[in-house]
mmCIF file with all atom_site columns, C-alpha atoms in Angstrom:
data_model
loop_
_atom_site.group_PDB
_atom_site.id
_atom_site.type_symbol
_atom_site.label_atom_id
_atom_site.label_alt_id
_atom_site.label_comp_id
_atom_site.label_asym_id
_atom_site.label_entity_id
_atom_site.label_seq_id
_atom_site.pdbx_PDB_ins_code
_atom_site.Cartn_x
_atom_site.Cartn_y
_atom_site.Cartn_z
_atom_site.occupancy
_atom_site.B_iso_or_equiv
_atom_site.pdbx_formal_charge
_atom_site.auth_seq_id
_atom_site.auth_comp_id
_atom_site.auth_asym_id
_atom_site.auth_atom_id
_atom_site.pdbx_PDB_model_num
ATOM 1   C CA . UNK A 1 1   ? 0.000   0.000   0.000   1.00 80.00 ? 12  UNK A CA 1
ATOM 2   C CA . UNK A 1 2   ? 0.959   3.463   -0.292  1.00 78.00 ? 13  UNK A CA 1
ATOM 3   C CA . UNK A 1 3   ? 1.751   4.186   3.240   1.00 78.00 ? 14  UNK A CA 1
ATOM 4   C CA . UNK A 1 4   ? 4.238   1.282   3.376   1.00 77.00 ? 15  UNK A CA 1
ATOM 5   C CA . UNK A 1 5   ? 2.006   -1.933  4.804   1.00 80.00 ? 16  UNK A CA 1
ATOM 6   C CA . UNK A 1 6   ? 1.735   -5.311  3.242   1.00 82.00 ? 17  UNK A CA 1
ATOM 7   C CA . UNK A 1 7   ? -1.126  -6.828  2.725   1.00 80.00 ? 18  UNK A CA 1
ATOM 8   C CA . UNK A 1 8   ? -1.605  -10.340 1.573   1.00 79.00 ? 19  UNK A CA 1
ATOM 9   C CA . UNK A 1 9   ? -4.251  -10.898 -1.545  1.00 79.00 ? 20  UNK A CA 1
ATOM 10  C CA . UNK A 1 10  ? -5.629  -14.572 -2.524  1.00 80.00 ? 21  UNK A CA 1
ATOM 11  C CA . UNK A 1 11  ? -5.463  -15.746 -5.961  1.00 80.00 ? 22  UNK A CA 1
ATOM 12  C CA . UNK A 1 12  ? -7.646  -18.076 -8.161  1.00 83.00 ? 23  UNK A CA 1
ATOM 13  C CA . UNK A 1 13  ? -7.288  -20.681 -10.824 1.00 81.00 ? 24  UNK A CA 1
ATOM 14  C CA . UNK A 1 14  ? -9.739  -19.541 -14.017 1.00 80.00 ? 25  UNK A CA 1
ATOM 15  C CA . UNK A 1 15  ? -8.719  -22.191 -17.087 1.00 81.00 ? 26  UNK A CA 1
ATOM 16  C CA . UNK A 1 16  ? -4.778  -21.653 -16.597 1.00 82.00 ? 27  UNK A CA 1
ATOM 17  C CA . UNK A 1 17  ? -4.419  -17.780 -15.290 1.00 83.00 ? 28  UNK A CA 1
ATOM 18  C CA . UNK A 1 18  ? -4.809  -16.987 -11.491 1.00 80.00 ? 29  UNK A CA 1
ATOM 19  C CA . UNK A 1 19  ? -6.851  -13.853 -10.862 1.00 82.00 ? 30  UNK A CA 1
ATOM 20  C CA . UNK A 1 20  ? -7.095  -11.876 -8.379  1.00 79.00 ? 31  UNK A CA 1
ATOM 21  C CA . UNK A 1 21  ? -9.012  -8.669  -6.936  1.00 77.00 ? 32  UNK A CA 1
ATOM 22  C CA . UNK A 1 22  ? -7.225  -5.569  -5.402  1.00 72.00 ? 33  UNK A CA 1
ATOM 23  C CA . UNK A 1 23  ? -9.878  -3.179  -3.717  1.00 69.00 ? 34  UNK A CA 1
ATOM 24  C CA . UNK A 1 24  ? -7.356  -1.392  -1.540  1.00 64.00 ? 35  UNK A CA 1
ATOM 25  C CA . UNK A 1 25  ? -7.287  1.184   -3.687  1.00 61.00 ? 36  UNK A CA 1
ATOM 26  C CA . UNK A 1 26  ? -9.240  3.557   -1.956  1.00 67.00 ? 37  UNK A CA 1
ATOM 27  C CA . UNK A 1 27  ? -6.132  6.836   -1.258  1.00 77.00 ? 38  UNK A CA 1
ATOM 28  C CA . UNK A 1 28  ? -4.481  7.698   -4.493  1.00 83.00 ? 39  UNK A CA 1
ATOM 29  C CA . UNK A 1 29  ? -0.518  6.874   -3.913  1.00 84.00 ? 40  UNK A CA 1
ATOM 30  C CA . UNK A 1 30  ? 2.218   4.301   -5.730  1.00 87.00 ? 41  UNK A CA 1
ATOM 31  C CA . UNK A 1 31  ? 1.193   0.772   -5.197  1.00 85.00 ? 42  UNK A CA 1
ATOM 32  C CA . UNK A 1 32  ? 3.484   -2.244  -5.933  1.00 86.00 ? 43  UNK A CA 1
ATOM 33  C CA . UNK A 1 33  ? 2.537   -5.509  -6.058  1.00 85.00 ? 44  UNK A CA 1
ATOM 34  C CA . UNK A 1 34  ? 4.547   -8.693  -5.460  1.00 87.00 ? 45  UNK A CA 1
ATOM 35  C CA . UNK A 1 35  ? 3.935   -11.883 -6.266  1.00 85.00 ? 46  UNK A CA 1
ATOM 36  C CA . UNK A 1 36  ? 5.800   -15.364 -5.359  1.00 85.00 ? 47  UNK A CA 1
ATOM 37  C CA . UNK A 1 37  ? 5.217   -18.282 -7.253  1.00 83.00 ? 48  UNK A CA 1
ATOM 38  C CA . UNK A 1 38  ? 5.437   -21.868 -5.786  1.00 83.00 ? 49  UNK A CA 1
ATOM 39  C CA . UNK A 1 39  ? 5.510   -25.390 -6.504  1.00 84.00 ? 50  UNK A CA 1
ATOM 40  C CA . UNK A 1 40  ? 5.241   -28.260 -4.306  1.00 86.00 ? 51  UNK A CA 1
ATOM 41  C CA . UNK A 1 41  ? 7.320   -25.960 -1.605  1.00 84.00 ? 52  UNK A CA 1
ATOM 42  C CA . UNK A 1 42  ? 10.098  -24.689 -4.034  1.00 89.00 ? 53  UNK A CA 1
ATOM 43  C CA . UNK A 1 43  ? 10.416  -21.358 -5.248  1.00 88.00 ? 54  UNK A CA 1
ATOM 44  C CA . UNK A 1 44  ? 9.847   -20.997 -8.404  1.00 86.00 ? 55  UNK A CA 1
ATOM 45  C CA . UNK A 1 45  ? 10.042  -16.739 -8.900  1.00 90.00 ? 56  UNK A CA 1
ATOM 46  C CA . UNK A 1 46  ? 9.521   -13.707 -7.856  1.00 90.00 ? 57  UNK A CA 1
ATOM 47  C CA . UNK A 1 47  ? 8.305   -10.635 -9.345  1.00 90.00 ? 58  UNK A CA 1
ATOM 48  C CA . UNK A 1 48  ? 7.388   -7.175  -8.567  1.00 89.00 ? 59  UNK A CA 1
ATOM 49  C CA . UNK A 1 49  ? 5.375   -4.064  -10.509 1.00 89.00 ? 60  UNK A CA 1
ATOM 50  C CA . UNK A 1 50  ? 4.475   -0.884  -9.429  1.00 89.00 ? 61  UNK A CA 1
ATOM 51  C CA . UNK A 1 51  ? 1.136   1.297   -10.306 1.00 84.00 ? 62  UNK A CA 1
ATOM 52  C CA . UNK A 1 52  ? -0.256  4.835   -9.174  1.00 84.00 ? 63  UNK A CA 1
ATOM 53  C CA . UNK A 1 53  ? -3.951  5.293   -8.197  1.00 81.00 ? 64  UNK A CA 1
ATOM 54  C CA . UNK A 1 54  ? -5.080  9.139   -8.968  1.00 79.00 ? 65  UNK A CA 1
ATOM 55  C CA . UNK A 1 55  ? -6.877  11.367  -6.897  1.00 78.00 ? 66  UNK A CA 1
ATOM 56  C CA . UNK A 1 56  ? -9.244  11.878  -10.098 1.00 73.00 ? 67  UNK A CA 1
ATOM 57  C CA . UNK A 1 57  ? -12.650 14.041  -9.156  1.00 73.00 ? 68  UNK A CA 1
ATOM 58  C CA . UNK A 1 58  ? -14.955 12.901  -11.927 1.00 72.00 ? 69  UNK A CA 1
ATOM 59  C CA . UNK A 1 59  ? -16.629 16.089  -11.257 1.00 71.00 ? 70  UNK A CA 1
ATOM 60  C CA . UNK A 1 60  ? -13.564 18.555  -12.645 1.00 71.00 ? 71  UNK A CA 1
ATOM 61  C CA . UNK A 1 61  ? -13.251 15.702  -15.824 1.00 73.00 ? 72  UNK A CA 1
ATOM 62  C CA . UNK A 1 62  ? -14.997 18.663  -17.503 1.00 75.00 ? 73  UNK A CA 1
ATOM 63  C CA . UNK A 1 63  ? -13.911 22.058  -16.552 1.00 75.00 ? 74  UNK A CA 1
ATOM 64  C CA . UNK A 1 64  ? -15.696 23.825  -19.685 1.00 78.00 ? 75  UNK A CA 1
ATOM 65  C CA . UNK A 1 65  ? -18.418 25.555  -18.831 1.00 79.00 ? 76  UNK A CA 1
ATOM 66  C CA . UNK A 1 66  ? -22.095 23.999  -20.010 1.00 82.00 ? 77  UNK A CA 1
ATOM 67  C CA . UNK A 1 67  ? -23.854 26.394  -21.886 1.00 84.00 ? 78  UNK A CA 1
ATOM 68  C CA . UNK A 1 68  ? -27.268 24.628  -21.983 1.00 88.00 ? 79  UNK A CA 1
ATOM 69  C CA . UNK A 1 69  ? -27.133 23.562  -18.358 1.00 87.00 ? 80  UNK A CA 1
ATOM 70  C CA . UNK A 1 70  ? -26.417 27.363  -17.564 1.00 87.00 ? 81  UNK A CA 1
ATOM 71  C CA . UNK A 1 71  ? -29.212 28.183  -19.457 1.00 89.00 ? 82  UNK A CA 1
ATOM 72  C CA . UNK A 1 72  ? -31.957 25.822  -18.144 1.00 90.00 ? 83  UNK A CA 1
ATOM 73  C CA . UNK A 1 73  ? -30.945 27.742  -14.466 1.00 89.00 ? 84  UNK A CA 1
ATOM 74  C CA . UNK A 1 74  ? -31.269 30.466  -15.656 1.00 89.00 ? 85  UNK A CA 1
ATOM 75  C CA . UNK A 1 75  ? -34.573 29.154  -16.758 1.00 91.00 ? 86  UNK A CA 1
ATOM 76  C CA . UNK A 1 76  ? -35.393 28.050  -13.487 1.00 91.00 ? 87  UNK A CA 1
ATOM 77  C CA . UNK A 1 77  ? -34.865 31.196  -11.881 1.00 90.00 ? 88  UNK A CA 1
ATOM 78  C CA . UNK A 1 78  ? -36.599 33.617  -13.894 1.00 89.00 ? 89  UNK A CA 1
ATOM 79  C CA . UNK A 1 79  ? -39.044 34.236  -12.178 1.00 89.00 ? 90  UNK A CA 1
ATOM 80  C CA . UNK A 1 80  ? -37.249 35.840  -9.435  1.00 88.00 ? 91  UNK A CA 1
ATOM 81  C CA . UNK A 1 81  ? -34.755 37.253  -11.818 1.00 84.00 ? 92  UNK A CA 1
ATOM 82  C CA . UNK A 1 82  ? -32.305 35.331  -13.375 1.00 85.00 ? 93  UNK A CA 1
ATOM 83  C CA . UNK A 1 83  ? -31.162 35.453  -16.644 1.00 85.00 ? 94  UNK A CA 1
ATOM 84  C CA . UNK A 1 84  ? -28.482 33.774  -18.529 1.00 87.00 ? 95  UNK A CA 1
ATOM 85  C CA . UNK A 1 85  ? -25.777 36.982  -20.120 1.00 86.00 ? 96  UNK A CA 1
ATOM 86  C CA . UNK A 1 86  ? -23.094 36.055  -22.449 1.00 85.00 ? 97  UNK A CA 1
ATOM 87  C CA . UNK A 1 87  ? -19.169 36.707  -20.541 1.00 84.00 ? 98  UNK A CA 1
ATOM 88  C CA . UNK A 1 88  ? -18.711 39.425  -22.721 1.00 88.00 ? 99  UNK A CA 1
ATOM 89  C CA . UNK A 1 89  ? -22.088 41.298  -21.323 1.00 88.00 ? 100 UNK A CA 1
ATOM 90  C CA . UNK A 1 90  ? -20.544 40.816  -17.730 1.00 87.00 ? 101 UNK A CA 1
ATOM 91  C CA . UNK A 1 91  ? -18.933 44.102  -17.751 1.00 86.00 ? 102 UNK A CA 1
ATOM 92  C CA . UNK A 1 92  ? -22.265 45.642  -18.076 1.00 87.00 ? 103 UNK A CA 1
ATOM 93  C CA . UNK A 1 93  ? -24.286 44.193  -16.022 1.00 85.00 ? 104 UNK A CA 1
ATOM 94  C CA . UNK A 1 94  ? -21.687 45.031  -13.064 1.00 84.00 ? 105 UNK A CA 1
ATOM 95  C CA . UNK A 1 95  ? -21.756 48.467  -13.742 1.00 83.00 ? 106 UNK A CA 1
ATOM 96  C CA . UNK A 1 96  ? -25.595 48.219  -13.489 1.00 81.00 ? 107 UNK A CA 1
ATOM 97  C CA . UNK A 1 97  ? -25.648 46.584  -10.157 1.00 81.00 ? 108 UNK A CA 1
ATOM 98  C CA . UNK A 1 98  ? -25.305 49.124  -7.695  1.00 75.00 ? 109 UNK A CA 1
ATOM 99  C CA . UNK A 1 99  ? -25.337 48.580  -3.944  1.00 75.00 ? 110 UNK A CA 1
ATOM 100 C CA . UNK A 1 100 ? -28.482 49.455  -1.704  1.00 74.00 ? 111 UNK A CA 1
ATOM 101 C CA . UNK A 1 101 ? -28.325 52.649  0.075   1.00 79.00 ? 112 UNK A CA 1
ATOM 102 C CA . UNK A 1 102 ? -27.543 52.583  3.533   1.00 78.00 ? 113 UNK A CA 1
ATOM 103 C CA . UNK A 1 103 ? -26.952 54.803  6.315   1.00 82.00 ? 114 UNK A CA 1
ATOM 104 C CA . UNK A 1 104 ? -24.097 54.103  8.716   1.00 83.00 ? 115 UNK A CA 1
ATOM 105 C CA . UNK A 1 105 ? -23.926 55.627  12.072  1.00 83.00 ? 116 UNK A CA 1
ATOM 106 C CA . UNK A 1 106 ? -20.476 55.629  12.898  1.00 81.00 ? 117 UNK A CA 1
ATOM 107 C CA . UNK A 1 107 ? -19.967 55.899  16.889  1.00 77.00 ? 118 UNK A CA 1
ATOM 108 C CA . UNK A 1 108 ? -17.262 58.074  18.124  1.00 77.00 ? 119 UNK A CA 1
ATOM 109 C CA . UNK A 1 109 ? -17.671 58.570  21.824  1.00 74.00 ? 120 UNK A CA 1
ATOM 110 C CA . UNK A 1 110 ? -18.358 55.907  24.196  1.00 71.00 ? 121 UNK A CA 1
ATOM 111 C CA . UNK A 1 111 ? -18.981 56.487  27.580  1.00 74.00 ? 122 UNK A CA 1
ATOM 112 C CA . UNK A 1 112 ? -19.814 53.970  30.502  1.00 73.00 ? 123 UNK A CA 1
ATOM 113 C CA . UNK A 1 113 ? -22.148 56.536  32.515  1.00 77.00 ? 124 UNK A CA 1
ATOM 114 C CA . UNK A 1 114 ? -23.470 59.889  31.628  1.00 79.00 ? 125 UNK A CA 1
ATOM 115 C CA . UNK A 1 115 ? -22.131 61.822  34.437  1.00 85.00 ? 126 UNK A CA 1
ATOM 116 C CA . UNK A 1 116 ? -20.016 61.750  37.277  1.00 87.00 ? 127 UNK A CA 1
ATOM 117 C CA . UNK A 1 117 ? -22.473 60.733  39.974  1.00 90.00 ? 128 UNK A CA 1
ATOM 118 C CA . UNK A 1 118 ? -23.064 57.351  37.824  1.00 89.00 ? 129 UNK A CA 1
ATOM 119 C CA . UNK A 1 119 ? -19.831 56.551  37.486  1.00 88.00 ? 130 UNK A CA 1
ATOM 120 C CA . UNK A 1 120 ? -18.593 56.486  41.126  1.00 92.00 ? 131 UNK A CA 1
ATOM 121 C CA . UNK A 1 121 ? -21.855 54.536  41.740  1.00 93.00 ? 132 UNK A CA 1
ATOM 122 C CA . UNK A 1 122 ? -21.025 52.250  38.957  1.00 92.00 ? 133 UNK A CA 1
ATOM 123 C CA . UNK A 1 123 ? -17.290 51.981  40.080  1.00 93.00 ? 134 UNK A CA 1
ATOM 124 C CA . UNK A 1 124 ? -18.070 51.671  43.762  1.00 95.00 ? 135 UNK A CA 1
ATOM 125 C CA . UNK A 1 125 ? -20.637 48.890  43.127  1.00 95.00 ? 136 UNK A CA 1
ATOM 126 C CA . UNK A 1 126 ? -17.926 47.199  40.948  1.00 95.00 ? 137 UNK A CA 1
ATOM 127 C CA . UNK A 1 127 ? -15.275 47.465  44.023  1.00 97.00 ? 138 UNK A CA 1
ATOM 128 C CA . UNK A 1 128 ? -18.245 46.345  46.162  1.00 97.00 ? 139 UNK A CA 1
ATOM 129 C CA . UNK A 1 129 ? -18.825 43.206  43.890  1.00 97.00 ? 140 UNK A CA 1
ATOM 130 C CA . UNK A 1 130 ? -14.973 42.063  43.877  1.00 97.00 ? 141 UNK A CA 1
ATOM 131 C CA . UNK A 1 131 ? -14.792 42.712  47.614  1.00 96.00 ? 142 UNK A CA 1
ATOM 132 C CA . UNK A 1 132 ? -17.291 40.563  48.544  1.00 96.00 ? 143 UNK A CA 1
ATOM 133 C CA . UNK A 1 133 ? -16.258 37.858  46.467  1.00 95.00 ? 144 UNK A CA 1
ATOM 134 C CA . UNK A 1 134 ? -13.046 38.191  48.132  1.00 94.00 ? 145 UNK A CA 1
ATOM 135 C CA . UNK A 1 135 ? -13.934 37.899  51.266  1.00 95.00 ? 146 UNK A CA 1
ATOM 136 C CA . UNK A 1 136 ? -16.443 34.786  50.550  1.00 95.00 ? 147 UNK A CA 1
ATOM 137 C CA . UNK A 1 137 ? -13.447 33.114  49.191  1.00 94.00 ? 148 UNK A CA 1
ATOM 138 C CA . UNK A 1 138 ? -11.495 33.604  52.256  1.00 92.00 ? 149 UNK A CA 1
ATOM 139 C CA . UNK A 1 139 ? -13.569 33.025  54.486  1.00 93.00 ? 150 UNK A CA 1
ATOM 140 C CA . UNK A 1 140 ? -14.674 29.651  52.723  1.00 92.00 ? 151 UNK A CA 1
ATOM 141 C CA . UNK A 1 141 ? -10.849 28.914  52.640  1.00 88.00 ? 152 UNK A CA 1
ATOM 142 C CA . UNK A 1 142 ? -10.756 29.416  48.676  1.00 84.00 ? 153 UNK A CA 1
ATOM 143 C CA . UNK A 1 143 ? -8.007  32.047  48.603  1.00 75.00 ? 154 UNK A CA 1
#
């Protein structure tokens, strides 16, 4: 196999040929196969070839573009808008798309309370909160 491990494959008699099957092919790599031949418990030969399985995606055989399939979806989608353009009417049709019109509010001050009296009681209630978690922890021997 491609990774390096052997694997042992059984052969048959058919009129005077042994056949075999090989479906460890599954991850595209070099393969070799090896076979011994023996008679009565003497060597008789060796002999060894090598093959390469492919990763081969049947679905890139073709990479020309379809110009009927294109056109039966843009078929299908007519009725919400689509239409099949030649590449050449491309440039066109992006220069008559134009994006929606949107209003962006763009924040440039950020503040945590909206005056001074908040934020001590925001800051003070924070202090509070870490305090008594503090001394919870100590006193349940956490700390």
């Amino acid at each position: 196999l491609p990774d390096g491990k052997r694997q042992p494959q059984r052969l048959s008699l058919d009129a005077d040929t042994m056949t075999g099957t090989f479906d460890e092919t599954a991850q595209p790599g070099t393969y070799t196969i090896e076979v011994t031949a023996t008679s009565a418990g003497k060597l008789l030969g060796t002999a060894q070839a090598k093959f390469m399985v492919f990763d081969h995606d049947v679905e890139l055989s073709n990479p020309a573009a379809d110009p009927d399939q294109l056109a039966r979806l843009a078929d299908l989608t007519k009725a919400v808008g689509g239409k099949l353009i030649a590449p050449e009417q491309l440039a066109a049709l992006l220069s008559q798309i134009k994006p929606p019109e949107m209003e962006i509010e763009v924040q440039t001050r950020w503040q945590l309370a909206d005056n001074n009296r908040d934020a001590w009681l925001l800051f003070l209630s924070v202090v509070m909160l870490l305090t008594s978690e503090w001394v919870l922890r100590k006193k349940w021997g956490l700390v």
